[in-house]
mmCIF file of C-alpha atoms in Angstrom:
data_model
loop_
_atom_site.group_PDB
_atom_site.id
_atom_site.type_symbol
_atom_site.label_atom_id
_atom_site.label_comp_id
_atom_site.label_asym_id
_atom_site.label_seq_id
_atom_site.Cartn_x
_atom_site.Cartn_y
_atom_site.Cartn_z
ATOM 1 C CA UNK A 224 61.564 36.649 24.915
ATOM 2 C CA UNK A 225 60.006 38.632 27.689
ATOM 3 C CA UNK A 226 62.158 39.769 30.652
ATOM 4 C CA UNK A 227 61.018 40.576 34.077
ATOM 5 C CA UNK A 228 62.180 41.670 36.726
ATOM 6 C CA UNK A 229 61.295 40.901 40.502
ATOM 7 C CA UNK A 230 62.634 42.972 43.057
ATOM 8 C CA UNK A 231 63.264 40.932 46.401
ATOM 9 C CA UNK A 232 62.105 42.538 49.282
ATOM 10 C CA UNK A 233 64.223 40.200 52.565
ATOM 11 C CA UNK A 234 65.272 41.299 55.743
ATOM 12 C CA UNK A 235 67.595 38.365 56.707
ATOM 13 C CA UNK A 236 71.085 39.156 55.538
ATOM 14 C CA UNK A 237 71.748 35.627 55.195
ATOM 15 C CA UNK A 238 68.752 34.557 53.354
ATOM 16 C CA UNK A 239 69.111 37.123 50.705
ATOM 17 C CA UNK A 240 72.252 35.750 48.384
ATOM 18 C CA UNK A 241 70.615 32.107 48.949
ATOM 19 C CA UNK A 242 67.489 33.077 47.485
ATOM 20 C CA UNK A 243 69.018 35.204 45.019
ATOM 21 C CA UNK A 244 71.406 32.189 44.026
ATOM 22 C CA UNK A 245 68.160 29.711 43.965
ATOM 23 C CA UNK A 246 66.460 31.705 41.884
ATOM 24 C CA UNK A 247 68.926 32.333 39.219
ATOM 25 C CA UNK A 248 69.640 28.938 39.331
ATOM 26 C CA UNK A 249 66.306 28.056 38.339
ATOM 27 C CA UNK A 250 65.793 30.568 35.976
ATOM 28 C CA UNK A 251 68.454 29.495 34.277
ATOM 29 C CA UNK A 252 65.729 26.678 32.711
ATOM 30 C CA UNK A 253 63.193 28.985 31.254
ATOM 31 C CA UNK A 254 66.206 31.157 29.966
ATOM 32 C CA UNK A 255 64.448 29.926 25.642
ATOM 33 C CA UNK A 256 61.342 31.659 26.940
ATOM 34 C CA UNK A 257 62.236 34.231 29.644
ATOM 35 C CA UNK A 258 64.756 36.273 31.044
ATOM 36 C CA UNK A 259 64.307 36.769 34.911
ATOM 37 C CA UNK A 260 66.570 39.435 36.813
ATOM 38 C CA UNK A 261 66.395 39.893 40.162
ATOM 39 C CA UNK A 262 67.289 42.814 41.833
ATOM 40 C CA UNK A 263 67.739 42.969 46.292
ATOM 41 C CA UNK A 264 66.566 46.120 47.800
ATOM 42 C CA UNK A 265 67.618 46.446 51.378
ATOM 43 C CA UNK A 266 66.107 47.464 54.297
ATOM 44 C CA UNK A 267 68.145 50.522 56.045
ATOM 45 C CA UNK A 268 67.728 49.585 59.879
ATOM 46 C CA UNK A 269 70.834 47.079 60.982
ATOM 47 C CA UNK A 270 69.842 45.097 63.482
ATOM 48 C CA UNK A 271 71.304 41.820 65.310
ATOM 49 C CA UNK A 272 68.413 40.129 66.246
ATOM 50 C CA UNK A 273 68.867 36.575 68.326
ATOM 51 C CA UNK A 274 72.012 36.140 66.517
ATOM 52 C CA UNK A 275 70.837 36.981 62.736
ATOM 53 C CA UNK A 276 71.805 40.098 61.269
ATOM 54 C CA UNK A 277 68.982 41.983 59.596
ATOM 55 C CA UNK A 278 68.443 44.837 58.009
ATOM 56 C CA UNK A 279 65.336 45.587 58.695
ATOM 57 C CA UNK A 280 62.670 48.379 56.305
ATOM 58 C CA UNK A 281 60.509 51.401 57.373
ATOM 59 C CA UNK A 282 57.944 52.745 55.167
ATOM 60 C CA UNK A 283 60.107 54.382 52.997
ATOM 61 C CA UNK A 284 60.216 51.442 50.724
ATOM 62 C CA UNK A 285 57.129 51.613 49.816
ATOM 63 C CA UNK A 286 58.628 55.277 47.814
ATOM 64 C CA UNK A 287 61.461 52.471 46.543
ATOM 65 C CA UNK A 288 58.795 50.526 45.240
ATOM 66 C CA UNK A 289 57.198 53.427 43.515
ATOM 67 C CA UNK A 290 59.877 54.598 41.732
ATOM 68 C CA UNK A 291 61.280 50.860 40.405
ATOM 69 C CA UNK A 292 57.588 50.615 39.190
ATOM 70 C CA UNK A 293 58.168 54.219 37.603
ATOM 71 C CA UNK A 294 61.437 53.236 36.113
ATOM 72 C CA UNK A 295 59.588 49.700 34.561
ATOM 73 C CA UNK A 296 56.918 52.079 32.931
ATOM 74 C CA UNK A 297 59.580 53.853 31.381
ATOM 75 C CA UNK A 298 61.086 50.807 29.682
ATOM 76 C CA UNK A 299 57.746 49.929 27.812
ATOM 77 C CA UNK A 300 58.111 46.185 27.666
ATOM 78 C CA UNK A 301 59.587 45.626 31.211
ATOM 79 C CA UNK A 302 57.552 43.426 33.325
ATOM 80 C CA UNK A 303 57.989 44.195 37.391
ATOM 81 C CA UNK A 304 56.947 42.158 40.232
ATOM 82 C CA UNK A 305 58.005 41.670 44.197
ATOM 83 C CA UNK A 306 58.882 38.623 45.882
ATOM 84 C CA UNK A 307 57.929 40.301 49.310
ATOM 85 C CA UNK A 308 58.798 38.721 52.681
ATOM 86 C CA UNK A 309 55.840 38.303 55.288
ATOM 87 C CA UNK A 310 57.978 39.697 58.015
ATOM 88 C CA UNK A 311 60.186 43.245 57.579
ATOM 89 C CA UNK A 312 60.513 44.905 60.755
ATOM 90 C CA UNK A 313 61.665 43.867 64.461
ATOM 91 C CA UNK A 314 58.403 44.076 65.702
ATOM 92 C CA UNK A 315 57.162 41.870 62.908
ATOM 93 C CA UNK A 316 59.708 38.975 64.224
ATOM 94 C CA UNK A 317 58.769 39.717 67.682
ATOM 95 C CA UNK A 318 55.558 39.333 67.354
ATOM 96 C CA UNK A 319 55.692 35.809 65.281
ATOM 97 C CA UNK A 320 57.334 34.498 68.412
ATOM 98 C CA UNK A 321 54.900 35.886 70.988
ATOM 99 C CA UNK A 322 51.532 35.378 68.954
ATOM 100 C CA UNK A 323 50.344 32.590 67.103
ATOM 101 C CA UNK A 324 48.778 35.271 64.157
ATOM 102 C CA UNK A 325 52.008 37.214 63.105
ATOM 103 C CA UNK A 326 51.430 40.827 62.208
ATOM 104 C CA UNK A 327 53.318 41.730 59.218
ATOM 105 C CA UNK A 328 51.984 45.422 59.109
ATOM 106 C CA UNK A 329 54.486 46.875 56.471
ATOM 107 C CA UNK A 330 54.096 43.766 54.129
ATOM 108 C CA UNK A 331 50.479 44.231 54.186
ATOM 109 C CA UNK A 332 50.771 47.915 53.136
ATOM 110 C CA UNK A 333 53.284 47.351 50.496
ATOM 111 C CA UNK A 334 51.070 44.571 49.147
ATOM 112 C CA UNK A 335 47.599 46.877 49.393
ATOM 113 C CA UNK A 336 49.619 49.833 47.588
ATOM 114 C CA UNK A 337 50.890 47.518 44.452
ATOM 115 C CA UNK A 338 48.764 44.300 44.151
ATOM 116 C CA UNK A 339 46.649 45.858 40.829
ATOM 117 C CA UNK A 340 49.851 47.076 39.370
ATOM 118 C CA UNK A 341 52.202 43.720 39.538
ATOM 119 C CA UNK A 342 52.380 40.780 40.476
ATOM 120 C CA UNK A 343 53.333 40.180 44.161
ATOM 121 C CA UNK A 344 54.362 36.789 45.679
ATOM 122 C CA UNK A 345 55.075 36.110 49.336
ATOM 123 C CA UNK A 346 58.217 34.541 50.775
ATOM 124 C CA UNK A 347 57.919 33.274 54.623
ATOM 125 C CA UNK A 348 59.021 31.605 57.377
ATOM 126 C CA UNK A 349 55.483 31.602 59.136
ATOM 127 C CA UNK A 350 54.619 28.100 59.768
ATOM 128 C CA UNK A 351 51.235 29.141 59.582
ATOM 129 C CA UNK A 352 50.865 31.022 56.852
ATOM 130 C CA UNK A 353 49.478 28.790 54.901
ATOM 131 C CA UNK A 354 45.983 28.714 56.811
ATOM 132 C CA UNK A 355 46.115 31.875 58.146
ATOM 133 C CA UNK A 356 47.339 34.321 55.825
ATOM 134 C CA UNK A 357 43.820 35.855 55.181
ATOM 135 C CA UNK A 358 44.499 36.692 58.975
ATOM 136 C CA UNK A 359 47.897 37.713 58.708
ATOM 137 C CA UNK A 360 47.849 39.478 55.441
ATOM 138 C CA UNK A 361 44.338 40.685 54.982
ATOM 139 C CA UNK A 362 43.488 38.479 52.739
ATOM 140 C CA UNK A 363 43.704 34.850 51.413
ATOM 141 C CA UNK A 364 47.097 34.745 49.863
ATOM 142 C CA UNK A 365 47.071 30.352 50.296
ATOM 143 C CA UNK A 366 48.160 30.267 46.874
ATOM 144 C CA UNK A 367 50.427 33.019 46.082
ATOM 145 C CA UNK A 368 53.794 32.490 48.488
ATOM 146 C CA UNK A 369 56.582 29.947 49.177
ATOM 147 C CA UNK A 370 57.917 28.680 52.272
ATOM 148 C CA UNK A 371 61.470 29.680 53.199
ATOM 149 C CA UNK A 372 62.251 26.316 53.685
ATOM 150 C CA UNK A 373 60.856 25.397 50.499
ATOM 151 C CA UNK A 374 63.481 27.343 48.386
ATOM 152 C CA UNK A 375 66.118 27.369 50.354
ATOM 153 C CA UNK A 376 66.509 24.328 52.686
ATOM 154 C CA UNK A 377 64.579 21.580 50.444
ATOM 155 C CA UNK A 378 64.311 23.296 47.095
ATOM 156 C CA UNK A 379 61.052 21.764 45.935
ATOM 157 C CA UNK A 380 60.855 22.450 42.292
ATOM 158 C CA UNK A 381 57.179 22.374 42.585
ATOM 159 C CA UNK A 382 57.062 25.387 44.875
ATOM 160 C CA UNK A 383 59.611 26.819 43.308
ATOM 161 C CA UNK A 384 57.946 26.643 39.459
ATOM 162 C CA UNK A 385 55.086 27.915 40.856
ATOM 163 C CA UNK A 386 56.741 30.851 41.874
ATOM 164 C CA UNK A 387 57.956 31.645 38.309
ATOM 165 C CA UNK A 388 54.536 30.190 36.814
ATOM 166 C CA UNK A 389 52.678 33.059 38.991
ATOM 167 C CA UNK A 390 54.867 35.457 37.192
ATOM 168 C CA UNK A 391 55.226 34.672 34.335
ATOM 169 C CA UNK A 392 51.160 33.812 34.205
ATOM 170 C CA UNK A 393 49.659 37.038 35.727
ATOM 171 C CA UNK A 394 47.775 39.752 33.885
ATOM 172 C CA UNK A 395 45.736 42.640 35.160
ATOM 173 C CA UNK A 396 42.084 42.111 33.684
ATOM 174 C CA UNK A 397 39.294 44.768 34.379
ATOM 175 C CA UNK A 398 37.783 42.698 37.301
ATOM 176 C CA UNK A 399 41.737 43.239 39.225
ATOM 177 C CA UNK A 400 44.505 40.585 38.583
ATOM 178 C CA UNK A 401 44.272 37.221 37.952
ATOM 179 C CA UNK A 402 46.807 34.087 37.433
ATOM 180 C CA UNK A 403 45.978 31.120 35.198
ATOM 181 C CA UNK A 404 48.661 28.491 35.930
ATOM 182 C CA UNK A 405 46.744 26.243 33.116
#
């Protein structure tokens, strides 16, 4: 059996035990062949933000991040990954309501820092992600991230098996990382 675990990275206080729950849920079904933990770090800047409570990060996750990878080395047969929101800080939020291109400056460093050493999927409430993440993020990451809506609202299984497929299917080659979902 091979275990891994993804750390969620999630601002929204009230997203974070829904997702959790969702995903244990549906890890539950690949429990013969895998055994998924998932693990919430939080952000450490409370904020009440039109309504929502957040806790919101600074770049000191990014020394969080380090040290879980750290930790995973340790345990030789651990695989690690992140299920990283788009959007992390106040200023992230603010601008997705003022700008039609969101910046999501801390999710792009956290996923320049660790994209060759695990596998890292999006989670966002962008509308326009989907088209425009090579904008938002950097780069083109159409195929690696899930709507909010997606797993929490609707829970489509298809989104939501993709997100354990990209897991469970990714491998570091010597030409950078690569998922086969054959």
């Amino acid at each position: 059996m091979t275990h891994y675990d993804i750390i969620l990275i999630e601002d929204r206080k009230q997203d974070v035990a829904e997702i959790l729950d969702c995903l244990k849920e549906s890890a539950k079904e690949k429990s013969d062949k895998y055994d998924f933990h998932f693990e919430h770090i939080q952000g450490t800047e409370e904020c009440n933000y039109e309504g929502e409570e957040y806790l919101f990060y600074n770049e000191s996750i990014l020394q969080t991040i380090e040290q879980k990878c750290a930790e995973a080395r340790d345990q030789s047969k651990e695989k690690i990954g992140l299920l990283l929101d788009v959007m992390l800080t106040k200023e992230d939020l603010e601008s997705n309501l003022s700008s039609y291109y969101p910046q999501a400056e801390l999710a792009k460093q956290i996923y320049f820092k660790f994209y060759e050493q695990m596998p890292i999927y999006m989670i966002t409430s962008s509308p326009v992600f989907a088209t425009q993440s090579d904008v938002i993020m950097g780069t083109d990451l159409s195929e690696q991230y899930i709507a909010k809506n997606a797993l929490l609202r609707y829970k489509f299984k298809d989104d939501i098996e993709r997100l354990f497929a990209f897991y469970c299917n990714f491998k570091l080659t010597e030409n950078g990382p690569e998922v086969d979902y054959a």
